[in-house]
Structures are given as structure tokens and as C-alpha cells.
Amino acid sequence: MAEPEPAQPPPEQIGVVYTPSTDPQLKPSTPFGKKGIKEYIENLPYDFNFVRIQWVDLINNIRYRVVTKAYFAKLLHSSGRTGVSITKCALGLVFLSVADGFSPIGEYLYVLDLSSFRVCGYQPRHAVVMGWFQEKTPLPGRNGRLTYEVDLCPRTILRRVVEKAKYELNLSFLIGVESEFILLKQTNPIEAVNNHGWSNSAALPSGSVEAKVLEDIVDALNIAGIELQMYHAEAAPGQYEVVTGPLGPLQAADALVHTRETIYNVASKHGLRATFAPRVYMDSCGSAAHTHISIHSSTPPSPSISSPNLTSLEASFLAGLLAHLPSLTILTLPLSASYKRMVDGAWSGGTYVCWGTDNREAPIRLCNATSPASRNFEVKCVDGTSNPYLAFAGLIAAGVEDGVKINRALEMRDCSAHGELGKTAAEMGEEERARYGITERLPLNWEEAWEAFRSDAVLGEAFGEAFVTGYLSVNKVRFLR
């Protein structure tokens, strides 16, 4: 008599579990409204004398105006919308050039989002708050109704996409980011702070300036209320990575902007230059902003027919994301230099549109595949030159509007190490790729990416004609510079 097969152990839960509704770290760190922010400020353990009213423009420049604490208090006591006036061409500026379609005539009211207020741990006595670009008087919007909203405002765009998914399909998302950067002693000629290997202890010797920089970054983010999960050395000279915990999309984008500012400023205080440039060394790895996304619904999940390690919701979201990944790259990889990183065989995610379980040479990697509570998609074709509000909005819109909403089938197979070939997409031949449903490549340069976004009807509808025209105009001026 044959011996019975041993019982299979139950699936092991791997990774820390985060959910949109239960974890206090995922809720806004400050109350909404003028009264709430006043109470919050009074109870802060850190004093401040200055407030940075900050925004991120279409080409990812972080800009701000500084007001005193006393004037900030006057803004809070003012009637109506709390904000400051900013020229309308602010979103069309590229250095000293103004992109086509923008004018020096007219002003927006930059209305403060008081829930985004946080203390700057990297700059004593400073705090920062984000906001929304709004019209001073309401104008007809996309639906013909009068609105204050501005179609070019990156934070407004992300909020619209998130709220639409919640209202129409009861979906919510969590996003966490791995920020890679290089610390330089000097830029001309380029000299890295250290020449080390990936996660090598020699990258952070005790008493070194680089070790102190990383520790100060952690302390500054902690003061700002941003969870830093870990940091470590990456593979290129002077390259490091900080990993921040998942948040709702808008909060995650705000946290990422603050994280980048923290890294820049802490490095500067120690006499170093931090850069998020996509590829500083052509003979080594580039720097990315790997974006981890998980999708959540209150509806009980059903298994996917096409992939045993995904729910039907996750599978349709992934299918929509894959369908529009080439068009999204102008948002996630906005510079010509971005495409020097996105090459095959350089740990960048490669150039083929595909996905794979724990496949770091696929632009979308499925993480914690057998642990539903912590499972997420890592989008690798994102770098630190992208505007996070626009990048996150594009990723969510693609997955929802042309994935979940139409119940798109996931026809592309899992390109994982456990597959029949055990090869990356670049290592496969054309017939092998076809068997996996891998038929398309990402844009190989800025020009291809620009055209792909311009001609994508689904993303055009999600972002609106005014944004598509304005963004492509600004992005083109940036490219020509």
C-alpha cells in the first residue's frame, strides 16, 4: 500500500500587513480644517518659526514660498479659502522659458491643504504644507459645471483618480516607495562618497559621513511622521536606498516629496550632493523610485482564473496596468536620461512589457505572491525625476479604468523563476515570449514615450485634454533644454 502523501503546510503569511482602514499610520497625521490645525500646532513637540508653502510642478521641480509663523496664523484666521496667489504660468515654467499654451497673465489661488502640514526634521524651525491650485473665481470644468479646480494641478489630478475609484467601484490603494539615490562628494568631476557593493557593510562604516547622513535622514523623517522601514547600500558607487511605508496615494506622494527634500537637505548639511539622476554610471546600476501598489476592496475577493496567486480584482488591475504601461512612461520616466536606466540586464525591470513573481527583470514584479494580506505590485519603471502625483495617478487610472472597470482578462502569463523556462523576457526568443503573451516593449527613448502618451485615449480621458496638452508642452520644452 502506497504511503499517503504528507499534508501540505498552510500558506505562510510573509511581510508586515497594512490595510487602508485599520492602521493608524495610514490616516492623515493632522486634522482637517483651520480649527484642527491650530490645536495640532499648539500640541506639537517641535517649535517652528517658518512655514514652507510648497508645490511640485509638472516637471517635478519642488518649489515653495516661506511665510513666518505669525503670517501663517493670520492666514488661518482669514475668512474664505486659505492660500496665496501664484502666477498661472508657474505650472508652465521650465527654467526661464514658458511652455506653449501658458501665459504670464492671470493668477491661481494656491489653497492650503492643512492635513498635509508637517514639521521639517531636516531644517530646524521650519514646517511645510502642500496645497491645491484653484481658480480665484469658478470656471466651467470638464463636466460643464462651475468649479474652482484646476485641471493642471498634480495633487488635484491624483485626488480625482482616487476618489473616482472609491466612489464608482469602492476601491482603495496603498503605495510605498523605494527611493534610490547617490551621494557625491563633487559633481565635476563626479566623485562618489564611497565605492561599495550591494548591501555591503563597507558602504556605511562607523563614523563616516555617509553613515551619519543616513542616520540623520531617518531621524528627520521620524520627526515628520513618515515611517522609514529600512535603508541600505545599493550597487552603484555612493548609492543608497531608503524604503518608506505604504500610505494612501495622496499621502504617499506627499511623503515621497518630503523624503526627497529630506535626502537633498541632509546631504547638503554634511557637504555632500544627493542625486536621484536615473543613471550616473553607465557601467553600474541606475537609481529608481520603485513603486509598490496594493489594491483593496470591501467586497470579498474571488480567485483569478488566469493566475492562482492573484484575486480576480488584482488580475484585472494588473491587466489594465500592463495594457497602458508604454503610455505611462512619459509620466514615470519623464527625461531622456530615464531611458539610459531602463535597459535589459541592468536590474532595472528591462524593456519588455511583462510581469513576474519576484522577477526583478520585469517592469512589474509581484511581491509576496502567496501572502494575500501583504501582496503588492512593484512597478520598477519609475524613477526619481517623475512627479509622484502624476505617476501614481497614471498607474491607478490605467489599472482601474481599462482593467477593473471592464473586468479585463489577464492574458499574459507569470514570467517567474518557477515558469517552464526560468528566463527573463530579454533572454527568451520571440516564440518563447509569444507563449507568455509578451508582445510589446516599453518605449526605448523619450520620443517614443511622448508619442505613446499623446495617443492613449484611455489616459487622455482620465487626465483630461487640458492636462495632456499642457503636460506634453512642458515636458517637450524640458527635453529640448
mmCIF file of N, CA and C in Angstrom, residues 159-275:
data_model
loop_
_atom_site.group_PDB
_atom_site.id
_atom_site.type_symbol
_atom_site.label_atom_id
_atom_site.label_comp_id
_atom_site.label_asym_id
_atom_site.label_seq_id
_atom_site.Cartn_x
_atom_site.Cartn_y
_atom_site.Cartn_z
ATOM 1 N N ARG A 159 -6.038 63.194 -6.613
ATOM 2 C CA ARG A 159 -7.226 63.090 -5.752
ATOM 3 C C ARG A 159 -8.450 62.670 -6.559
ATOM 4 N N ARG A 160 -8.620 63.229 -7.750
ATOM 5 C CA ARG A 160 -9.759 62.867 -8.599
ATOM 6 C C ARG A 160 -9.746 61.378 -8.940
ATOM 7 N N VAL A 161 -8.584 60.882 -9.336
ATOM 8 C CA VAL A 161 -8.472 59.478 -9.735
ATOM 9 C C VAL A 161 -8.805 58.562 -8.561
ATOM 10 N N VAL A 162 -8.269 58.883 -7.390
ATOM 11 C CA VAL A 162 -8.503 58.063 -6.197
ATOM 12 C C VAL A 162 -9.969 58.119 -5.781
ATOM 13 N N GLU A 163 -10.551 59.315 -5.763
ATOM 14 C CA GLU A 163 -11.943 59.454 -5.346
ATOM 15 C C GLU A 163 -12.890 58.787 -6.337
ATOM 16 N N LYS A 164 -12.576 58.836 -7.616
ATOM 17 C CA LYS A 164 -13.413 58.201 -8.635
ATOM 18 C C LYS A 164 -13.427 56.687 -8.445
ATOM 19 N N ALA A 165 -12.255 56.106 -8.196
ATOM 20 C CA ALA A 165 -12.171 54.661 -7.973
ATOM 21 C C ALA A 165 -12.941 54.260 -6.716
ATOM 22 N N LYS A 166 -12.884 55.111 -5.692
ATOM 23 C CA LYS A 166 -13.599 54.822 -4.447
ATOM 24 C C LYS A 166 -15.100 54.947 -4.641
ATOM 25 N N TYR A 167 -15.532 56.002 -5.301
ATOM 26 C CA TYR A 167 -16.963 56.273 -5.465
ATOM 27 C C TYR A 167 -17.622 55.267 -6.402
ATOM 28 N N GLU A 168 -16.974 54.957 -7.521
ATOM 29 C CA GLU A 168 -17.596 54.099 -8.525
ATOM 30 C C GLU A 168 -17.436 52.613 -8.237
ATOM 31 N N LEU A 169 -16.298 52.205 -7.655
ATOM 32 C CA LEU A 169 -16.010 50.780 -7.506
ATOM 33 C C LEU A 169 -15.655 50.375 -6.079
ATOM 34 N N ASN A 170 -15.680 51.330 -5.160
ATOM 35 C CA ASN A 170 -15.332 51.063 -3.758
ATOM 36 C C ASN A 170 -13.920 50.495 -3.626
ATOM 37 N N LEU A 171 -12.993 51.063 -4.390
ATOM 38 C CA LEU A 171 -11.603 50.614 -4.359
ATOM 39 C C LEU A 171 -10.746 51.606 -3.589
ATOM 40 N N SER A 172 -9.737 51.091 -2.935
ATOM 41 C CA SER A 172 -8.740 51.940 -2.292
ATOM 42 C C SER A 172 -7.368 51.333 -2.530
ATOM 43 N N PHE A 173 -6.341 52.137 -2.306
ATOM 44 C CA PHE A 173 -4.981 51.725 -2.655
ATOM 45 C C PHE A 173 -4.007 52.125 -1.560
ATOM 46 N N LEU A 174 -2.932 51.369 -1.475
ATOM 47 C CA LEU A 174 -1.791 51.735 -0.646
ATOM 48 C C LEU A 174 -0.558 51.771 -1.534
ATOM 49 N N ILE A 175 0.299 52.752 -1.292
ATOM 50 C CA ILE A 175 1.515 52.904 -2.092
ATOM 51 C C ILE A 175 2.701 53.146 -1.169
ATOM 52 N N GLY A 176 3.759 52.397 -1.386
ATOM 53 C CA GLY A 176 5.030 52.603 -0.702
ATOM 54 C C GLY A 176 6.135 52.711 -1.736
ATOM 55 N N VAL A 177 7.216 53.380 -1.401
ATOM 56 C CA VAL A 177 8.249 53.678 -2.403
ATOM 57 C C VAL A 177 9.642 53.366 -1.872
ATOM 58 N N GLU A 178 10.457 52.814 -2.756
ATOM 59 C CA GLU A 178 11.889 52.647 -2.504
ATOM 60 C C GLU A 178 12.617 53.781 -3.227
ATOM 61 N N SER A 179 13.223 54.666 -2.492
ATOM 62 C CA SER A 179 13.917 55.810 -3.098
ATOM 63 C C SER A 179 15.414 55.534 -3.170
ATOM 64 N N GLU A 180 15.927 55.424 -4.389
ATOM 65 C CA GLU A 180 17.359 55.209 -4.599
ATOM 66 C C GLU A 180 18.022 56.532 -4.969
ATOM 67 N N PHE A 181 19.204 56.754 -4.449
ATOM 68 C CA PHE A 181 19.929 57.994 -4.723
ATOM 69 C C PHE A 181 21.419 57.746 -4.555
ATOM 70 N N ILE A 182 22.214 58.668 -5.058
ATOM 71 C CA ILE A 182 23.667 58.572 -4.959
ATOM 72 C C ILE A 182 24.189 59.791 -4.207
ATOM 73 N N LEU A 183 25.091 59.548 -3.279
ATOM 74 C CA LEU A 183 25.751 60.620 -2.541
ATOM 75 C C LEU A 183 27.094 60.915 -3.194
ATOM 76 N N LEU A 184 27.285 62.173 -3.567
ATOM 77 C CA LEU A 184 28.500 62.588 -4.263
ATOM 78 C C LEU A 184 29.299 63.573 -3.416
ATOM 79 N N LYS A 185 30.623 63.440 -3.479
ATOM 80 C CA LYS A 185 31.498 64.438 -2.869
ATOM 81 C C LYS A 185 31.575 65.670 -3.744
ATOM 82 N N GLN A 186 31.578 65.452 -5.057
ATOM 83 C CA GLN A 186 31.615 66.558 -6.005
ATOM 84 C C GLN A 186 30.997 66.086 -7.314
ATOM 85 N N THR A 187 30.593 67.055 -8.141
ATOM 86 C CA THR A 187 29.912 66.723 -9.390
ATOM 87 C C THR A 187 30.763 66.954 -10.627
ATOM 88 N N ASN A 188 31.862 67.678 -10.502
ATOM 89 C CA ASN A 188 32.706 67.941 -11.671
ATOM 90 C C ASN A 188 34.180 67.953 -11.270
ATOM 91 N N PRO A 189 34.878 66.829 -11.453
ATOM 92 C CA PRO A 189 34.359 65.552 -11.956
ATOM 93 C C PRO A 189 33.532 64.835 -10.897
ATOM 94 N N ILE A 190 32.741 63.863 -11.344
ATOM 95 C CA ILE A 190 31.891 63.110 -10.423
ATOM 96 C C ILE A 190 32.749 62.245 -9.513
ATOM 97 N N GLU A 191 32.511 62.380 -8.214
ATOM 98 C CA GLU A 191 33.206 61.555 -7.232
ATOM 99 C C GLU A 191 32.209 61.107 -6.173
ATOM 100 N N ALA A 192 31.982 59.812 -6.091
ATOM 101 C CA ALA A 192 31.039 59.273 -5.120
ATOM 102 C C ALA A 192 31.638 59.277 -3.724
ATOM 103 N N VAL A 193 30.770 59.269 -2.726
ATOM 104 C CA VAL A 193 31.228 59.289 -1.342
ATOM 105 C C VAL A 193 31.884 57.973 -0.952
ATOM 106 N N ASN A 194 31.579 56.911 -1.704
ATOM 107 C CA ASN A 194 32.042 55.583 -1.335
ATOM 108 C C ASN A 194 31.974 54.701 -2.574
ATOM 109 N N ASN A 195 32.799 53.689 -2.621
ATOM 110 C CA ASN A 195 32.731 52.709 -3.715
ATOM 111 C C ASN A 195 32.507 51.347 -3.074
ATOM 112 N N HIS A 196 31.265 50.887 -3.106
ATOM 113 C CA HIS A 196 30.892 49.717 -2.327
ATOM 114 C C HIS A 196 30.062 48.753 -3.150
ATOM 115 N N GLY A 197 29.725 47.633 -2.562
ATOM 116 C CA GLY A 197 28.840 46.662 -3.181
ATOM 117 C C GLY A 197 27.453 46.721 -2.573
ATOM 118 N N TRP A 198 26.531 45.993 -3.187
ATOM 119 C CA TRP A 198 25.137 45.984 -2.758
ATOM 120 C C TRP A 198 25.006 45.443 -1.335
ATOM 121 N N SER A 199 24.411 46.235 -0.460
ATOM 122 C CA SER A 199 24.188 45.895 0.955
ATOM 123 C C SER A 199 25.477 45.564 1.701
ATOM 124 N N ASN A 200 26.597 46.013 1.170
ATOM 125 C CA ASN A 200 27.894 45.712 1.778
ATOM 126 C C ASN A 200 28.118 46.591 3.008
ATOM 127 N N SER A 201 28.662 45.992 4.059
ATOM 128 C CA SER A 201 28.899 46.744 5.292
ATOM 129 C C SER A 201 29.904 47.871 5.088
ATOM 130 N N ALA A 202 30.768 47.734 4.082
ATOM 131 C CA ALA A 202 31.759 48.775 3.818
ATOM 132 C C ALA A 202 31.119 50.068 3.324
ATOM 133 N N ALA A 203 29.838 50.017 2.977
ATOM 134 C CA ALA A 203 29.152 51.208 2.483
ATOM 135 C C ALA A 203 28.809 52.191 3.589
ATOM 136 N N LEU A 204 28.762 51.704 4.835
ATOM 137 C CA LEU A 204 28.357 52.561 5.950
ATOM 138 C C LEU A 204 29.281 52.359 7.147
ATOM 139 N N PRO A 205 30.567 52.648 6.972
ATOM 140 C CA PRO A 205 31.498 52.454 8.090
ATOM 141 C C PRO A 205 31.204 53.415 9.245
ATOM 142 N N SER A 206 31.358 52.938 10.447
ATOM 143 C CA SER A 206 31.080 53.754 11.632
ATOM 144 C C SER A 206 31.920 55.027 11.623
ATOM 145 N N GLY A 207 31.282 56.137 11.930
ATOM 146 C CA GLY A 207 31.970 57.418 11.978
ATOM 147 C C GLY A 207 32.094 58.119 10.644
ATOM 148 N N SER A 208 31.664 57.465 9.562
ATOM 149 C CA SER A 208 31.781 58.071 8.232
ATOM 150 C C SER A 208 30.670 59.082 8.011
ATOM 151 N N VAL A 209 30.893 59.996 7.087
ATOM 152 C CA VAL A 209 29.886 61.000 6.783
ATOM 153 C C VAL A 209 28.657 60.348 6.168
ATOM 154 N N GLU A 210 28.848 59.290 5.357
ATOM 155 C CA GLU A 210 27.705 58.642 4.727
ATOM 156 C C GLU A 210 26.812 57.950 5.756
ATOM 157 N N ALA A 211 27.432 57.338 6.771
ATOM 158 C CA ALA A 211 26.640 56.709 7.831
ATOM 159 C C ALA A 211 25.837 57.757 8.593
ATOM 160 N N LYS A 212 26.455 58.887 8.858
ATOM 161 C CA LYS A 212 25.771 59.962 9.573
ATOM 162 C C LYS A 212 24.628 60.532 8.748
ATOM 163 N N VAL A 213 24.829 60.669 7.441
ATOM 164 C CA VAL A 213 23.775 61.177 6.568
ATOM 165 C C VAL A 213 22.546 60.272 6.633
ATOM 166 N N LEU A 214 22.752 58.974 6.513
ATOM 167 C CA LEU A 214 21.611 58.055 6.534
ATOM 168 C C LEU A 214 20.896 58.083 7.879
ATOM 169 N N GLU A 215 21.646 58.146 8.954
ATOM 170 C CA GLU A 215 21.019 58.208 10.278
ATOM 171 C C GLU A 215 20.221 59.499 10.450
ATOM 172 N N ASP A 216 20.768 60.601 9.965
ATOM 173 C CA ASP A 216 20.059 61.877 10.081
ATOM 174 C C ASP A 216 18.801 61.895 9.214
ATOM 175 N N ILE A 217 18.843 61.219 8.075
ATOM 176 C CA ILE A 217 17.647 61.104 7.231
ATOM 177 C C ILE A 217 16.543 60.378 7.989
ATOM 178 N N VAL A 218 16.910 59.284 8.638
ATOM 179 C CA VAL A 218 15.930 58.525 9.421
ATOM 180 C C VAL A 218 15.325 59.399 10.514
ATOM 181 N N ASP A 219 16.165 60.112 11.246
ATOM 182 C CA ASP A 219 15.678 60.961 12.337
ATOM 183 C C ASP A 219 14.752 62.061 11.817
ATOM 184 N N ALA A 220 15.126 62.656 10.693
ATOM 185 C CA ALA A 220 14.318 63.743 10.131
ATOM 186 C C ALA A 220 12.957 63.237 9.663
ATOM 187 N N LEU A 221 12.924 62.071 9.039
ATOM 188 C CA LEU A 221 11.652 61.507 8.589
ATOM 189 C C LEU A 221 10.779 61.121 9.774
ATOM 190 N N ASN A 222 11.405 60.643 10.819
ATOM 191 C CA ASN A 222 10.646 60.295 12.020
ATOM 192 C C ASN A 222 9.979 61.529 12.622
ATOM 193 N N ILE A 223 10.697 62.640 12.659
ATOM 194 C CA ILE A 223 10.126 63.893 13.157
ATOM 195 C C ILE A 223 8.940 64.321 12.296
ATOM 196 N N ALA A 224 9.037 64.068 10.981
ATOM 197 C CA ALA A 224 7.975 64.454 10.050
ATOM 198 C C ALA A 224 6.799 63.487 10.063
ATOM 199 N N GLY A 225 6.904 62.401 10.815
ATOM 200 C CA GLY A 225 5.813 61.436 10.881
ATOM 201 C C GLY A 225 5.765 60.477 9.716
ATOM 202 N N ILE A 226 6.902 60.283 9.044
ATOM 203 C CA ILE A 226 6.978 59.364 7.907
ATOM 204 C C ILE A 226 7.687 58.091 8.346
ATOM 205 N N GLU A 227 7.044 56.963 8.128
ATOM 206 C CA GLU A 227 7.629 55.682 8.523
ATOM 207 C C GLU A 227 8.740 55.278 7.557
ATOM 208 N N LEU A 228 9.938 55.130 8.071
ATOM 209 C CA LEU A 228 11.028 54.585 7.274
ATOM 210 C C LEU A 228 11.244 53.135 7.711
ATOM 211 N N GLN A 229 11.033 52.209 6.774
ATOM 212 C CA GLN A 229 11.116 50.793 7.109
ATOM 213 C C GLN A 229 12.560 50.308 7.186
ATOM 214 N N MET A 230 13.368 50.744 6.239
ATOM 215 C CA MET A 230 14.768 50.318 6.239
ATOM 216 C C MET A 230 15.575 51.190 5.295
ATOM 217 N N TYR A 231 16.895 51.113 5.441
ATOM 218 C CA TYR A 231 17.798 51.699 4.455
ATOM 219 C C TYR A 231 18.979 50.768 4.286
ATOM 220 N N HIS A 232 19.617 50.860 3.119
ATOM 221 C CA HIS A 232 20.775 50.003 2.854
ATOM 222 C C HIS A 232 21.543 50.546 1.662
ATOM 223 N N ALA A 233 22.718 49.998 1.455
ATOM 224 C CA ALA A 233 23.532 50.384 0.302
ATOM 225 C C ALA A 233 23.025 49.673 -0.942
ATOM 226 N N GLU A 234 23.024 50.386 -2.055
ATOM 227 C CA GLU A 234 22.717 49.775 -3.346
ATOM 228 C C GLU A 234 24.022 49.451 -4.069
ATOM 229 N N ALA A 235 23.927 49.109 -5.352
ATOM 230 C CA ALA A 235 25.069 48.512 -6.048
ATOM 231 C C ALA A 235 26.043 49.513 -6.659
ATOM 232 N N ALA A 236 25.569 50.693 -7.037
ATOM 233 C CA ALA A 236 26.440 51.661 -7.702
ATOM 234 C C ALA A 236 27.292 52.411 -6.673
ATOM 235 N N PRO A 237 28.393 53.012 -7.093
ATOM 236 C CA PRO A 237 29.204 53.809 -6.164
ATOM 237 C C PRO A 237 28.375 54.903 -5.497
ATOM 238 N N GLY A 238 28.466 54.980 -4.178
ATOM 239 C CA GLY A 238 27.758 56.023 -3.441
ATOM 240 C C GLY A 238 26.252 55.895 -3.426
ATOM 241 N N GLN A 239 25.722 54.745 -3.842
ATOM 242 C CA GLN A 239 24.268 54.603 -3.996
ATOM 243 C C GLN A 239 23.631 53.954 -2.762
ATOM 244 N N TYR A 240 22.510 54.552 -2.338
ATOM 245 C CA TYR A 240 21.783 54.059 -1.170
ATOM 246 C C TYR A 240 20.290 54.056 -1.472
ATOM 247 N N GLU A 241 19.567 53.381 -0.610
ATOM 248 C CA GLU A 241 18.113 53.309 -0.769
ATOM 249 C C GLU A 241 17.442 53.455 0.587
ATOM 250 N N VAL A 242 16.374 54.255 0.616
ATOM 251 C CA VAL A 242 15.516 54.321 1.800
ATOM 252 C C VAL A 242 14.122 53.857 1.392
ATOM 253 N N VAL A 243 13.514 53.055 2.242
ATOM 254 C CA VAL A 243 12.205 52.470 1.956
ATOM 255 C C VAL A 243 11.198 53.035 2.945
ATOM 256 N N THR A 244 10.186 53.714 2.435
ATOM 257 C CA THR A 244 9.149 54.292 3.290
ATOM 258 C C THR A 244 7.882 53.455 3.204
ATOM 259 N N GLY A 245 7.138 53.420 4.311
ATOM 260 C CA GLY A 245 5.971 52.556 4.423
ATOM 261 C C GLY A 245 4.802 53.008 3.573
ATOM 262 N N PRO A 246 3.845 52.098 3.345
ATOM 263 C CA PRO A 246 2.702 52.398 2.478
ATOM 264 C C PRO A 246 1.713 53.363 3.109
ATOM 265 N N LEU A 247 1.133 54.179 2.255
ATOM 266 C CA LEU A 247 0.116 55.156 2.640
ATOM 267 C C LEU A 247 -0.919 55.221 1.533
ATOM 268 N N GLY A 248 -2.024 55.917 1.777
ATOM 269 C CA GLY A 248 -2.943 56.214 0.699
ATOM 270 C C GLY A 248 -2.224 57.010 -0.373
ATOM 271 N N PRO A 249 -2.641 56.940 -1.643
ATOM 272 C CA PRO A 249 -1.876 57.535 -2.746
ATOM 273 C C PRO A 249 -1.493 59.001 -2.562
ATOM 274 N N LEU A 250 -2.428 59.855 -2.148
ATOM 275 C CA LEU A 250 -2.098 61.271 -1.990
ATOM 276 C C LEU A 250 -1.110 61.474 -0.852
ATOM 277 N N GLN A 251 -1.340 60.789 0.260
ATOM 278 C CA GLN A 251 -0.409 60.885 1.384
ATOM 279 C C GLN A 251 0.958 60.326 1.005
ATOM 280 N N ALA A 252 0.958 59.245 0.216
ATOM 281 C CA ALA A 252 2.224 58.640 -0.200
ATOM 282 C C ALA A 252 3.021 59.589 -1.079
ATOM 283 N N ALA A 253 2.337 60.299 -1.975
ATOM 284 C CA ALA A 253 3.027 61.265 -2.829
ATOM 285 C C ALA A 253 3.584 62.418 -2.002
ATOM 286 N N ASP A 254 2.797 62.922 -1.062
ATOM 287 C CA ASP A 254 3.289 63.978 -0.172
ATOM 288 C C ASP A 254 4.511 63.505 0.609
ATOM 289 N N ALA A 255 4.434 62.279 1.124
ATOM 290 C CA ALA A 255 5.546 61.734 1.905
ATOM 291 C C ALA A 255 6.788 61.554 1.049
ATOM 292 N N LEU A 256 6.604 61.157 -0.216
ATOM 293 C CA LEU A 256 7.747 60.970 -1.105
ATOM 294 C C LEU A 256 8.417 62.304 -1.415
ATOM 295 N N VAL A 257 7.627 63.333 -1.662
ATOM 296 C CA VAL A 257 8.193 64.667 -1.894
ATOM 297 C C VAL A 257 9.006 65.102 -0.678
ATOM 298 N N HIS A 258 8.457 64.881 0.498
ATOM 299 C CA HIS A 258 9.171 65.268 1.719
ATOM 300 C C HIS A 258 10.421 64.414 1.918
ATOM 301 N N THR A 259 10.336 63.148 1.568
ATOM 302 C CA THR A 259 11.505 62.268 1.684
ATOM 303 C C THR A 259 12.632 62.751 0.784
ATOM 304 N N ARG A 260 12.301 63.116 -0.441
ATOM 305 C CA ARG A 260 13.328 63.609 -1.368
ATOM 306 C C ARG A 260 13.945 64.910 -0.855
ATOM 307 N N GLU A 261 13.113 65.815 -0.368
ATOM 308 C CA GLU A 261 13.641 67.060 0.190
ATOM 309 C C GLU A 261 14.536 66.783 1.393
ATOM 310 N N THR A 262 14.151 65.814 2.190
ATOM 311 C CA THR A 262 14.957 65.447 3.355
ATOM 312 C C THR A 262 16.319 64.926 2.928
ATOM 313 N N ILE A 263 16.337 64.053 1.948
ATOM 314 C CA ILE A 263 17.601 63.481 1.465
ATOM 315 C C ILE A 263 18.503 64.569 0.895
ATOM 316 N N TYR A 264 17.939 65.431 0.047
ATOM 317 C CA TYR A 264 18.724 66.535 -0.524
ATOM 318 C C TYR A 264 19.347 67.395 0.577
ATOM 319 N N ASN A 265 18.518 67.813 1.515
ATOM 320 C CA ASN A 265 18.954 68.789 2.511
ATOM 321 C C ASN A 265 19.894 68.205 3.545
ATOM 322 N N VAL A 266 19.654 66.981 3.979
ATOM 323 C CA VAL A 266 20.564 66.357 4.943
ATOM 324 C C VAL A 266 21.934 66.151 4.308
ATOM 325 N N ALA A 267 21.962 65.691 3.061
ATOM 326 C CA ALA A 267 23.243 65.521 2.373
ATOM 327 C C ALA A 267 23.980 66.852 2.273
ATOM 328 N N SER A 268 23.251 67.913 1.925
ATOM 329 C CA SER A 268 23.866 69.231 1.788
ATOM 330 C C SER A 268 24.454 69.715 3.109
ATOM 331 N N LYS A 269 23.765 69.463 4.200
ATOM 332 C CA LYS A 269 24.257 69.889 5.516
ATOM 333 C C LYS A 269 25.578 69.217 5.870
ATOM 334 N N HIS A 270 25.826 68.060 5.267
ATOM 335 C CA HIS A 270 27.073 67.339 5.529
ATOM 336 C C HIS A 270 28.100 67.538 4.409
ATOM 337 N N GLY A 271 27.864 68.522 3.545
ATOM 338 C CA GLY A 271 28.818 68.833 2.492
ATOM 339 C C GLY A 271 28.787 67.899 1.306
ATOM 340 N N LEU A 272 27.691 67.142 1.144
ATOM 341 C CA LEU A 272 27.559 66.208 0.031
ATOM 342 C C LEU A 272 26.431 66.650 -0.895
ATOM 343 N N ARG A 273 26.390 66.045 -2.063
ATOM 344 C CA ARG A 273 25.317 66.294 -3.031
ATOM 345 C C ARG A 273 24.574 64.976 -3.252
ATOM 346 N N ALA A 274 23.269 64.978 -3.003
ATOM 347 C CA ALA A 274 22.445 63.804 -3.285
ATOM 348 C C ALA A 274 21.803 63.978 -4.651
ATOM 349 N N THR A 275 21.803 62.926 -5.451
ATOM 350 C CA THR A 275 21.177 62.989 -6.767
ATOM 351 C C THR A 275 20.297 61.771 -6.993
#
